[in-house]
Every structure is written in C-alpha cells, then in structure tokens.
Amino acid sequence: MKTLYHKFLSFFHSIEGNIAFYPAFLSFMGFNFAMLMLFLEKKGISTIIIEQVPELVINNADTAKTLLSFLTGGIISIMVFSFSMVMVLLNQAASNFSPRVLPGLISKRNHQYVLGLYLATILYNTFTLVGINPREDDKYQLPGFSVLLGIILTVLCFFAFLYFIHSISQSIQVNNILDNIYTKAKRRLQGIIDRENEEAPSFPETENWQNYYSQETGYLQTFTSVNLKNICLENDLKIRVLPIPGIFVLKGIPLIKVNKKIDDDMVSNILSNFNFSRGEFVEDNYALAFKQITEIGVKAMSPGINDPGTAINTIDYLTELFAIRMQKNDDTILSSDHQSLIYINTVNFKELLYQVMLSYRNYCKHDMTCVQKLFTMLKYLLLQQTPNKIYHNSLVNEAKLLKEDAMASINNSGDRKRIEELYKSLPDKRD
C-alpha cells in the first residue's frame, strides 16, 4: 500500500506541471458544481433565497437566459484574448531569450488557475442555462440562485483577467524569468544537499555488478527513492543509477547496476519506480537551470540583440547557483540507517563549470564588461568554503582559460592590462 502511495505521488508530480492539468481539474469542478446547483434548485434553494433577500434573485426567465448568454460570451472573448496574448508573449520570449524557458512560463500555476476559472465558469453558466425552463416564468420555479452565482463567478473572471494581464506581462521580463529559474534550482539543490548530510559517505565498487536496461525512452526525470530504498532493504540489494537524472535515455541502454542477479519480476518492480517524460524540468534537474540561464546570457550577446546588461545579470544568478553547488558533493548516495543503498550519477562540478564557462568564453570574450564579471564570479567562488577542495582547482583552470581567450580577442592595451590585474587578484587556492 505504501509503495502504491509513493507511486501515486510520483505520477501526480509528473502530470501536475502540465499546462492542462489545473484547467481540466477546475473545469471538472465547474461541471460538478453546476450539477449540484441543479439538484439544489430541485430542492427549492432559490425559494429560500427569495424569501430572505428577493433583491438578489432574477425572477424572469428571458432576463436570466439573456444575461447568462451575454456573460458566457464575454468570458469566451476574454479567454480567447488571454490565449492570444500568451502566444504572442511566448513567441517573444523564445526569440529574445531561449525556447527552453517556455515550459516554465506556460506551466506557471497562477496562470493555470485563471484559465481553469474561465473554463469552469463557462461550463457552469452553460449548464445553468440549460436548466432554465422557458415555459416556466414563475419566480419560484426559476434557478434564480444559480443565476446569481453565475454572475458572481463571471465578475471573478473579469478580476482574474486583470490579474492575468499583469502577471503575464511581469513573467516575460528577463529578471523575473531568471529569478524563477534560480528559485526552482536553488530549492532543488538545497533539498539534495540537506539529504546528503544524512546519507552514508561511501559506496562499494560496481564494476562487476549486473546491468539492467531501460524499458522506456525519454528524459529521466525522477525516481521514487523511498520505494527503491525499501526494495533494497527487503532484498539485500544495492543499486547504481547509471544515467545522470535529466538526460535523454533510450530504450535498451543500461539504466541500473545491481550487486547481484535478480529475476524479471524484481527488475520490473525496480524499473517501475523510474519516471520518464518528453520534456525537461528544472524542478527535477538543477543542471538544467545552469543551461537555461547560460543560454539566456549567450543569446543576449548575439548580434541581433546585443544586450550585455542581460548577460551580466545571468552571470550574477549563476554565481549564486555555483556557490550553492559547491556545498554539494559530486557523489550522491542514498542510504538508510547509515547503510549505503543507492548511488546516483550526477554532473560533476568540473564539467558543469566548464560547460557554462565554455559558452561565455566563446560568445562574451570580446566584451570587457562580461569578462570582468566572469572574473568577479570566479573570485567570489574561490573564496567559498566547500567540502571538496578540488572544486577550487577547476575554478583556477577556468580563470586561466578565460584569460587566454580574452587576451586573444581584446587588443586594447588598457583592457589587456586590466585583464592581467583581474587574473592576478584571484586567490590561489589550487590543491
């Protein structure tokens, strides 16, 4: 039962980020609410309201039908406008920043709530309209209270529309996009670091272990660690996850290594705890945040945009993320009662830093403001405390490469002198 519960949580997490999830759920709730109100109208709820506050209840069938039709048409109009505006802004974001930021924008939960409210109100008003009998003009026979609720929901839709315009306009601003990516990655990284502090520090060699292969194709997003730990404890197993979480896995390639041979049922049980998708999400893969922020910075330095200010902003966010990443070990081991059970391959700090700096060195080496900012980032990171002192070696090596590329691209003697000074000012923490 516990295993099914954790699998359900994992499945819910995988579909929750879908843009259609909350709108579909709220639409379903709107339909059910309409059915509930039709049932209550049969029980005479409008009669009770008429006797208490008759001013709030519409007592004419034609007026009620006209009003609901008018309000429903208005909601459809603002919903179409909202979708059109979203498409225009998403196209702008893809052109100016990076197409990879689009999933984060379209899956923003507040926007889904607004779209869900639109759809729920349309369904509610439609079924309430169906419940009005045109041959009954008796005020005690009309669903007056249901019509009143439809008016209230429509007014809420108008306020939600104003909020939606404000929110989507804010979301498209580069600082908000960067902050959103940074916040998700920081939360993910911090969770991993906190978990590492509780885990066992070592894991046995896996060279002679049994390989078992992926049965699906897609991005390896998450796996249910609680279930896998229980499987390991109950069957005296140790597992090594071979692909780095977040990368694209093809069907038939090695997915896990196990310390002993297991039967097909056990293999299926283990593999059922791995979740694959066709998209990448920062919430599941913090390394994607480095990639997205780097792409925004590099895109800003393209000739068509030429925005060094945005590139500098991206370096600021990367500096903070790298400082947090330096608190994490390159090895991720899950354990229970100080017994190592699962080893997870992760992107090591050296490779992550190299890939980020490679992009900036290629596209920003000619811009002195960006070069200065990159040296400032490396200097700050060299001053950070870290459980793995080898990280400092990687930082010093990247500083050397940055200096070489910048000196080869910048001919101004004053700027070249400044580059030398920045390089020499770096603290020497090579181990």
C-alpha positions as a Python dict, from the first residue, in 0.01 Angstrom:
ca = {
    (1, 'M'): (0, 0, 0),
    (2, 'K'): (285, 234, 87),
    (3, 'T'): (450, 158, -247),
    (4, 'L'): (131, 243, -435),
    (5, 'Y'): (102, 566, -239),
    (6, 'H'): (453, 679, -334),
    (7, 'K'): (396, 578, -697),
    (8, 'F'): (77, 783, -699),
    (9, 'L'): (264, 1084, -559),
    (10, 'S'): (530, 1042, -826),
    (11, 'F'): (267, 1020, -1101),
    (12, 'F'): (83, 1324, -966),
    (13, 'H'): (406, 1524, -961),
    (14, 'S'): (477, 1431, -1324),
    (15, 'I'): (135, 1549, -1452),
    (16, 'E'): (99, 1849, -1223),
    (17, 'G'): (338, 2057, -1434),
    (18, 'N'): (124, 2006, -1745),
    (19, 'I'): (-46, 2329, -1855),
    (20, 'A'): (-379, 2144, -1898),
    (21, 'F'): (-385, 1984, -1552),
    (22, 'Y'): (-538, 2256, -1335),
    (23, 'P'): (-766, 2399, -1610),
    (24, 'A'): (-905, 2048, -1670),
    (25, 'F'): (-947, 1987, -1298),
    (26, 'L'): (-1122, 2319, -1239),
    (27, 'S'): (-1344, 2261, -1544),
    (28, 'F'): (-1448, 1929, -1396),
    (29, 'M'): (-1524, 2103, -1066),
    (30, 'G'): (-1729, 2367, -1250),
    (31, 'F'): (-1936, 2098, -1420),
    (32, 'N'): (-1995, 1917, -1091),
    (33, 'F'): (-2086, 2242, -917),
    (34, 'A'): (-2344, 2310, -1190),
    (35, 'M'): (-2493, 1963, -1137),
    (36, 'L'): (-2502, 2021, -762),
    (37, 'M'): (-2682, 2353, -804),
    (38, 'L'): (-2938, 2197, -1040),
    (39, 'F'): (-3004, 1936, -774),
    (40, 'L'): (-3037, 2202, -502),
    (41, 'E'): (-3270, 2403, -725),
    (42, 'K'): (-3498, 2100, -739),
    (43, 'K'): (-3496, 2107, -359),
    (44, 'G'): (-3607, 2471, -360),
    (45, 'I'): (-3292, 2659, -261),
    (46, 'S'): (-3395, 2961, -472),
    (47, 'T'): (-3727, 2977, -285),
    (48, 'I'): (-3538, 3016, 43),
    (49, 'I'): (-3321, 3297, -101),
    (50, 'I'): (-3625, 3477, -248),
    (51, 'E'): (-3795, 3478, 89),
    (52, 'Q'): (-3485, 3618, 264),
    (53, 'V'): (-3329, 3857, 6),
    (54, 'P'): (-3557, 3881, -301),
    (55, 'E'): (-3348, 4167, -448),
    (56, 'L'): (-3065, 3926, -531),
    (57, 'V'): (-3268, 3680, -736),
    (58, 'I'): (-3372, 3725, -1102),
    (59, 'N'): (-3739, 3636, -1142),
    (60, 'N'): (-3775, 3645, -1521),
    (61, 'A'): (-3675, 3353, -1744),
    (62, 'D'): (-3591, 3562, -2052),
    (63, 'T'): (-3378, 3801, -1848),
    (64, 'A'): (-3192, 3512, -1685),
    (65, 'K'): (-3123, 3342, -2020),
    (66, 'T'): (-3013, 3664, -2190),
    (67, 'L'): (-2786, 3757, -1901),
    (68, 'L'): (-2617, 3416, -1880),
    (69, 'S'): (-2570, 3405, -2259),
    (70, 'F'): (-2417, 3753, -2256),
    (71, 'L'): (-2184, 3674, -1966),
    (72, 'T'): (-2073, 3342, -2115),
    (73, 'G'): (-1994, 3511, -2448),
    (74, 'G'): (-1791, 3775, -2264),
    (75, 'I'): (-1586, 3512, -2082),
    (76, 'I'): (-1517, 3331, -2410),
    (77, 'S'): (-1396, 3660, -2559),
    (78, 'I'): (-1153, 3738, -2276),
    (79, 'M'): (-1034, 3376, -2274),
    (80, 'V'): (-953, 3393, -2646),
    (81, 'F'): (-774, 3724, -2589),
    (82, 'S'): (-580, 3571, -2299),
    (83, 'F'): (-464, 3278, -2511),
    (84, 'S'): (-369, 3511, -2796),
    (85, 'M'): (-167, 3730, -2561),
    (86, 'V'): (8, 3425, -2416),
    (87, 'M'): (108, 3306, -2764),
    (88, 'V'): (249, 3647, -2859),
    (89, 'L'): (450, 3677, -2537),
    (90, 'L'): (578, 3319, -2559),
    (91, 'N'): (696, 3386, -2912),
    (92, 'Q'): (874, 3698, -2786),
    (93, 'A'): (1036, 3501, -2503),
    (94, 'A'): (1157, 3231, -2742),
    (95, 'S'): (1305, 3494, -2976),
    (96, 'N'): (1473, 3712, -2713),
    (97, 'F'): (1578, 3458, -2452),
    (98, 'S'): (1561, 3083, -2515),
    (99, 'P'): (1291, 2833, -2619),
    (100, 'R'): (1386, 2629, -2312),
    (101, 'V'): (1227, 2884, -2080),
    (102, 'L'): (882, 2832, -2235),
    (103, 'P'): (777, 2530, -2023),
    (104, 'G'): (842, 2733, -1709),
    (105, 'L'): (623, 3017, -1835),
    (106, 'I'): (327, 2816, -1961),
    (107, 'S'): (320, 2588, -1656),
    (108, 'K'): (303, 2873, -1404),
    (109, 'R'): (32, 2766, -1165),
    (110, 'N'): (-139, 3103, -1122),
    (111, 'H'): (-198, 3126, -1497),
    (112, 'Q'): (-345, 2776, -1496),
    (113, 'Y'): (-582, 2874, -1216),
    (114, 'V'): (-707, 3172, -1420),
    (115, 'L'): (-766, 2964, -1732),
    (116, 'G'): (-934, 2699, -1520),
    (117, 'L'): (-1165, 2961, -1368),
    (118, 'Y'): (-1264, 3075, -1719),
    (119, 'L'): (-1350, 2721, -1830),
    (120, 'A'): (-1527, 2632, -1505),
    (121, 'T'): (-1746, 2944, -1527),
    (122, 'I'): (-1832, 2878, -1893),
    (123, 'L'): (-1941, 2523, -1811),
    (124, 'Y'): (-2133, 2635, -1503),
    (125, 'N'): (-2319, 2909, -1690),
    (126, 'T'): (-2393, 2677, -1983),
    (127, 'F'): (-2549, 2402, -1772),
    (128, 'T'): (-2734, 2655, -1559),
    (129, 'L'): (-2874, 2799, -1883),
    (130, 'V'): (-2986, 2452, -1987),
    (131, 'G'): (-3168, 2417, -1654),
    (132, 'I'): (-3393, 2719, -1722),
    (133, 'N'): (-3733, 2606, -1849),
    (134, 'P'): (-3863, 2876, -2090),
    (135, 'R'): (-4226, 2778, -2020),
    (136, 'E'): (-4194, 2849, -1650),
    (137, 'D'): (-4189, 3220, -1573),
    (138, 'D'): (-4281, 3172, -1207),
    (139, 'K'): (-4009, 3325, -999),
    (140, 'Y'): (-4031, 3026, -762),
    (141, 'Q'): (-3957, 2786, -1048),
    (142, 'L'): (-3654, 2970, -1192),
    (143, 'P'): (-3300, 2873, -1077),
    (144, 'G'): (-3251, 3227, -952),
    (145, 'F'): (-2980, 3146, -700),
    (146, 'S'): (-2780, 2954, -963),
    (147, 'V'): (-2802, 3254, -1197),
    (148, 'L'): (-2678, 3480, -916),
    (149, 'L'): (-2378, 3253, -861),
    (150, 'G'): (-2309, 3261, -1236),
    (151, 'I'): (-2298, 3642, -1223),
    (152, 'I'): (-2059, 3633, -925),
    (153, 'L'): (-1830, 3383, -1098),
    (154, 'T'): (-1827, 3600, -1411),
    (155, 'V'): (-1727, 3906, -1208),
    (156, 'L'): (-1444, 3699, -1058),
    (157, 'C'): (-1338, 3609, -1413),
    (158, 'F'): (-1312, 3979, -1500),
    (159, 'F'): (-1088, 4043, -1199),
    (160, 'A'): (-886, 3732, -1284),
    (161, 'F'): (-842, 3868, -1636),
    (162, 'L'): (-690, 4189, -1500),
    (163, 'Y'): (-457, 3985, -1280),
    (164, 'F'): (-367, 3763, -1576),
    (165, 'I'): (-268, 4063, -1791),
    (166, 'H'): (-50, 4198, -1510),
    (167, 'S'): (106, 3860, -1428),
    (168, 'I'): (188, 3754, -1785),
    (169, 'S'): (341, 4096, -1853),
    (170, 'Q'): (562, 4055, -1546),
    (171, 'S'): (651, 3695, -1628),
    (172, 'I'): (802, 3787, -1964),
    (173, 'Q'): (1055, 4026, -1810),
    (174, 'V'): (1403, 3876, -1811),
    (175, 'N'): (1470, 3942, -1442),
    (176, 'N'): (1156, 3753, -1345),
    (177, 'I'): (1241, 3466, -1579),
    (178, 'L'): (1590, 3440, -1432),
    (179, 'D'): (1459, 3465, -1077),
    (180, 'N'): (1203, 3191, -1143),
    (181, 'I'): (1468, 2955, -1282),
    (182, 'Y'): (1707, 3040, -998),
    (183, 'T'): (1444, 2983, -727),
    (184, 'K'): (1349, 2639, -862),
    (185, 'A'): (1712, 2530, -898),
    (186, 'K'): (1804, 2661, -552),
    (187, 'R'): (1514, 2471, -394),
    (188, 'R'): (1616, 2152, -575),
    (189, 'L'): (1985, 2189, -489),
    (190, 'Q'): (1917, 2273, -126),
    (191, 'G'): (1697, 1966, -92),
    (192, 'I'): (1972, 1743, -234),
    (193, 'I'): (2235, 1899, -4),
    (194, 'D'): (2016, 1855, 305),
    (195, 'R'): (1956, 1492, 212),
    (196, 'E'): (2327, 1430, 152),
    (197, 'N'): (2408, 1543, 505),
    (198, 'E'): (2203, 1250, 635),
    (199, 'E'): (2340, 983, 399),
    (200, 'A'): (2632, 742, 424),
    (201, 'P'): (2958, 871, 276),
    (202, 'S'): (3079, 567, 77),
    (203, 'F'): (2961, 312, -178),
    (204, 'P'): (3123, -15, -294),
    (205, 'E'): (3281, -65, -636),
    (206, 'T'): (3028, -158, -904),
    (207, 'E'): (3250, -283, -1188),
    (208, 'N'): (3131, -645, -1172),
    (209, 'W'): (2765, -577, -1096),
    (210, 'Q'): (2473, -686, -1316),
    (211, 'N'): (2344, -439, -1577),
    (212, 'Y'): (1969, -395, -1633),
    (213, 'Y'): (1829, -197, -1922),
    (214, 'S'): (1577, 80, -1974),
    (215, 'Q'): (1235, -26, -2100),
    (216, 'E'): (1132, 328, -2197),
    (217, 'T'): (1262, 624, -2396),
    (218, 'G'): (1258, 979, -2262),
    (219, 'Y'): (1417, 1221, -2020),
    (220, 'L'): (1489, 1053, -1688),
    (221, 'Q'): (1315, 1293, -1451),
    (222, 'T'): (1278, 1137, -1109),
    (223, 'F'): (1253, 805, -934),
    (224, 'T'): (1072, 705, -618),
    (225, 'S'): (1366, 686, -379),
    (226, 'V'): (1156, 568, -82),
    (227, 'N'): (1030, 264, -275),
    (228, 'L'): (1377, 182, -408),
    (229, 'K'): (1523, 203, -57),
    (230, 'N'): (1258, -37, 71),
    (231, 'I'): (1327, -279, -215),
    (232, 'C'): (1699, -269, -138),
    (233, 'L'): (1645, -330, 234),
    (234, 'E'): (1395, -613, 184),
    (235, 'N'): (1607, -796, -76),
    (236, 'D'): (1959, -708, 41),
    (237, 'L'): (2031, -513, -279),
    (238, 'K'): (2246, -219, -374),
    (239, 'I'): (2165, -18, -688),
    (240, 'R'): (2365, 221, -901),
    (241, 'V'): (2164, 453, -1129),
    (242, 'L'): (2376, 490, -1442),
    (243, 'P'): (2226, 782, -1644),
    (244, 'I'): (2250, 1129, -1496),
    (245, 'P'): (1897, 1239, -1395),
    (246, 'G'): (1763, 1482, -1653),
    (247, 'I'): (1939, 1337, -1959),
    (248, 'F'): (1765, 1165, -2250),
    (249, 'V'): (1760, 786, -2208),
    (250, 'L'): (1699, 549, -2499),
    (251, 'K'): (1519, 219, -2465),
    (252, 'G'): (1763, -69, -2429),
    (253, 'I'): (2060, 116, -2281),
    (254, 'P'): (2189, 28, -1930),
    (255, 'L'): (1979, 205, -1668),
    (256, 'I'): (2088, 47, -1340),
    (257, 'K'): (2352, -182, -1195),
    (258, 'V'): (2262, -422, -914),
    (259, 'N'): (2505, -600, -683),
    (260, 'K'): (2354, -942, -763),
    (261, 'K'): (2138, -1111, -1023),
    (262, 'I'): (1763, -1062, -981),
    (263, 'D'): (1459, -1213, -1152),
    (264, 'D'): (1242, -1041, -1413),
    (265, 'D'): (967, -957, -1166),
    (266, 'M'): (1212, -778, -940),
    (267, 'V'): (1360, -591, -1240),
    (268, 'S'): (1012, -475, -1343),
    (269, 'N'): (936, -372, -985),
    (270, 'I'): (1254, -162, -967),
    (271, 'L'): (1215, -4, -1311),
    (272, 'S'): (852, 90, -1242),
    (273, 'N'): (982, 346, -992),
    (274, 'F'): (1162, 548, -1263),
    (275, 'N'): (970, 831, -1427),
    (276, 'F'): (1038, 939, -1785),
    (277, 'S'): (899, 1232, -1981),
    (278, 'R'): (945, 1404, -2316),
    (279, 'G'): (1033, 1737, -2156),
    (280, 'E'): (1294, 1875, -1916),
    (281, 'F'): (1206, 2042, -1587),
    (282, 'V'): (1427, 2245, -1354),
    (283, 'E'): (1235, 2106, -1056),
    (284, 'D'): (1377, 1760, -1134),
    (285, 'N'): (1717, 1855, -1278),
    (286, 'Y'): (1903, 2150, -1129),
    (287, 'A'): (2172, 2130, -1400),
    (288, 'L'): (1907, 2241, -1650),
    (289, 'A'): (1890, 2576, -1467),
    (290, 'F'): (2259, 2639, -1540),
    (291, 'K'): (2193, 2551, -1904),
    (292, 'Q'): (1888, 2778, -1936),
    (293, 'I'): (2049, 3078, -1765),
    (294, 'T'): (2362, 3035, -1977),
    (295, 'E'): (2155, 3023, -2296),
    (296, 'I'): (1977, 3345, -2199),
    (297, 'G'): (2311, 3515, -2137),
    (298, 'V'): (2464, 3392, -2461),
    (299, 'K'): (2151, 3486, -2659),
    (300, 'A'): (2172, 3837, -2513),
    (301, 'M'): (2521, 3875, -2662),
    (302, 'S'): (2412, 3773, -3013),
    (303, 'P'): (2449, 4048, -3280),
    (304, 'G'): (2073, 4076, -3324),
    (305, 'I'): (2013, 4155, -2956),
    (306, 'N'): (2348, 4284, -2822),
    (307, 'D'): (2242, 4326, -2459),
    (308, 'P'): (2546, 4297, -2226),
    (309, 'G'): (2330, 4403, -1930),
    (310, 'T'): (2122, 4086, -1951),
    (311, 'A'): (2437, 3876, -1990),
    (312, 'I'): (2578, 4033, -1672),
    (313, 'N'): (2252, 3958, -1489),
    (314, 'T'): (2275, 3592, -1588),
    (315, 'I'): (2631, 3576, -1452),
    (316, 'D'): (2505, 3712, -1118),
    (317, 'Y'): (2247, 3434, -1092),
    (318, 'L'): (2500, 3171, -1199),
    (319, 'T'): (2738, 3295, -930),
    (320, 'E'): (2478, 3228, -661),
    (321, 'L'): (2390, 2886, -803),
    (322, 'F'): (2755, 2781, -830),
    (323, 'A'): (2812, 2890, -470),
    (324, 'I'): (2529, 2660, -362),
    (325, 'R'): (2651, 2379, -589),
    (326, 'M'): (2993, 2398, -423),
    (327, 'Q'): (2829, 2281, -98),
    (328, 'K'): (2727, 1956, -268),
    (329, 'N'): (2949, 1653, -318),
    (330, 'D'): (2996, 1515, -668),
    (331, 'D'): (2877, 1176, -540),
    (332, 'T'): (2512, 1133, -443),
    (333, 'I'): (2442, 831, -223),
    (334, 'L'): (2108, 737, -68),
    (335, 'S'): (2113, 531, 250),
    (336, 'S'): (1902, 403, 535),
    (337, 'D'): (2029, 356, 891),
    (338, 'H'): (2378, 455, 773),
    (339, 'Q'): (2378, 176, 514),
    (340, 'S'): (2453, 283, 156),
    (341, 'L'): (2183, 158, -79),
    (342, 'I'): (2165, 366, -400),
    (343, 'Y'): (2436, 552, -591),
    (344, 'I'): (2318, 823, -832),
    (345, 'N'): (2540, 952, -1111),
    (346, 'T'): (2538, 1332, -1123),
    (347, 'V'): (2703, 1606, -1326),
    (348, 'N'): (3032, 1677, -1150),
    (349, 'F'): (3125, 2034, -1062),
    (350, 'K'): (3421, 2047, -1301),
    (351, 'E'): (3212, 1951, -1604),
    (352, 'L'): (2924, 2180, -1508),
    (353, 'L'): (3157, 2478, -1465),
    (354, 'Y'): (3341, 2400, -1789),
    (355, 'Q'): (3023, 2384, -1999),
    (356, 'V'): (2896, 2715, -1861),
    (357, 'M'): (3229, 2894, -1898),
    (358, 'L'): (3280, 2747, -2246),
    (359, 'S'): (2968, 2923, -2374),
    (360, 'Y'): (3056, 3255, -2213),
    (361, 'R'): (3417, 3238, -2331),
    (362, 'N'): (3307, 3175, -2689),
    (363, 'Y'): (3043, 3449, -2708),
    (364, 'C'): (3150, 3710, -2450),
    (365, 'K'): (3530, 3708, -2468),
    (366, 'H'): (3530, 4024, -2681),
    (367, 'D'): (3317, 4221, -2431),
    (368, 'M'): (3523, 4365, -2147),
    (369, 'T'): (3225, 4418, -1915),
    (370, 'C'): (3132, 4050, -1934),
    (371, 'V'): (3493, 3940, -1894),
    (372, 'Q'): (3524, 4150, -1577),
    (373, 'K'): (3203, 3999, -1442),
    (374, 'L'): (3323, 3646, -1510),
    (375, 'F'): (3647, 3712, -1322),
    (376, 'T'): (3442, 3857, -1035),
    (377, 'M'): (3233, 3538, -1030),
    (378, 'L'): (3541, 3315, -1021),
    (379, 'K'): (3700, 3526, -746),
    (380, 'Y'): (3386, 3504, -533),
    (381, 'L'): (3361, 3127, -581),
    (382, 'L'): (3727, 3077, -488),
    (383, 'L'): (3651, 3240, -152),
    (384, 'Q'): (3367, 2997, -76),
    (385, 'Q'): (3405, 2711, 168),
    (386, 'T'): (3343, 2372, 11),
    (387, 'P'): (3356, 2007, 124),
    (388, 'N'): (3560, 1924, -187),
    (389, 'K'): (3873, 2138, -225),
    (390, 'I'): (3924, 2005, -581),
    (391, 'Y'): (3648, 2245, -687),
    (392, 'H'): (3896, 2530, -640),
    (393, 'N'): (4131, 2368, -894),
    (394, 'S'): (3853, 2374, -1153),
    (395, 'L'): (3789, 2743, -1083),
    (396, 'V'): (4157, 2833, -1123),
    (397, 'N'): (4178, 2638, -1451),
    (398, 'E'): (3871, 2817, -1587),
    (399, 'A'): (4019, 3153, -1489),
    (400, 'K'): (4331, 3068, -1687),
    (401, 'L'): (4126, 2971, -1994),
    (402, 'L'): (3919, 3289, -1965),
    (403, 'K'): (4234, 3499, -1951),
    (404, 'E'): (4377, 3331, -2261),
    (405, 'D'): (4062, 3378, -2467),
    (406, 'A'): (4009, 3737, -2353),
    (407, 'M'): (4370, 3836, -2426),
    (408, 'A'): (4342, 3682, -2774),
    (409, 'S'): (4021, 3873, -2851),
    (410, 'I'): (4088, 4216, -2696),
    (411, 'N'): (4360, 4433, -2848),
    (412, 'N'): (4325, 4747, -2636),
    (413, 'S'): (4634, 4779, -2414),
    (414, 'G'): (4438, 4926, -2124),
    (415, 'D'): (4185, 4643, -2128),
    (416, 'R'): (4460, 4382, -2155),
    (417, 'K'): (4632, 4532, -1852),
    (418, 'R'): (4303, 4521, -1664),
    (419, 'I'): (4261, 4152, -1752),
    (420, 'E'): (4608, 4077, -1612),
    (421, 'E'): (4521, 4260, -1290),
    (422, 'L'): (4193, 4071, -1254),
    (423, 'Y'): (4366, 3738, -1306),
    (424, 'K'): (4642, 3815, -1056),
    (425, 'S'): (4389, 3931, -797),
    (426, 'L'): (4232, 3584, -781),
    (427, 'P'): (4310, 3397, -457),
    (428, 'D'): (4537, 3098, -524),
    (429, 'K'): (4358, 2801, -372),
    (430, 'R'): (4486, 2528, -602),
    (431, 'D'): (4526, 2197, -418),
}
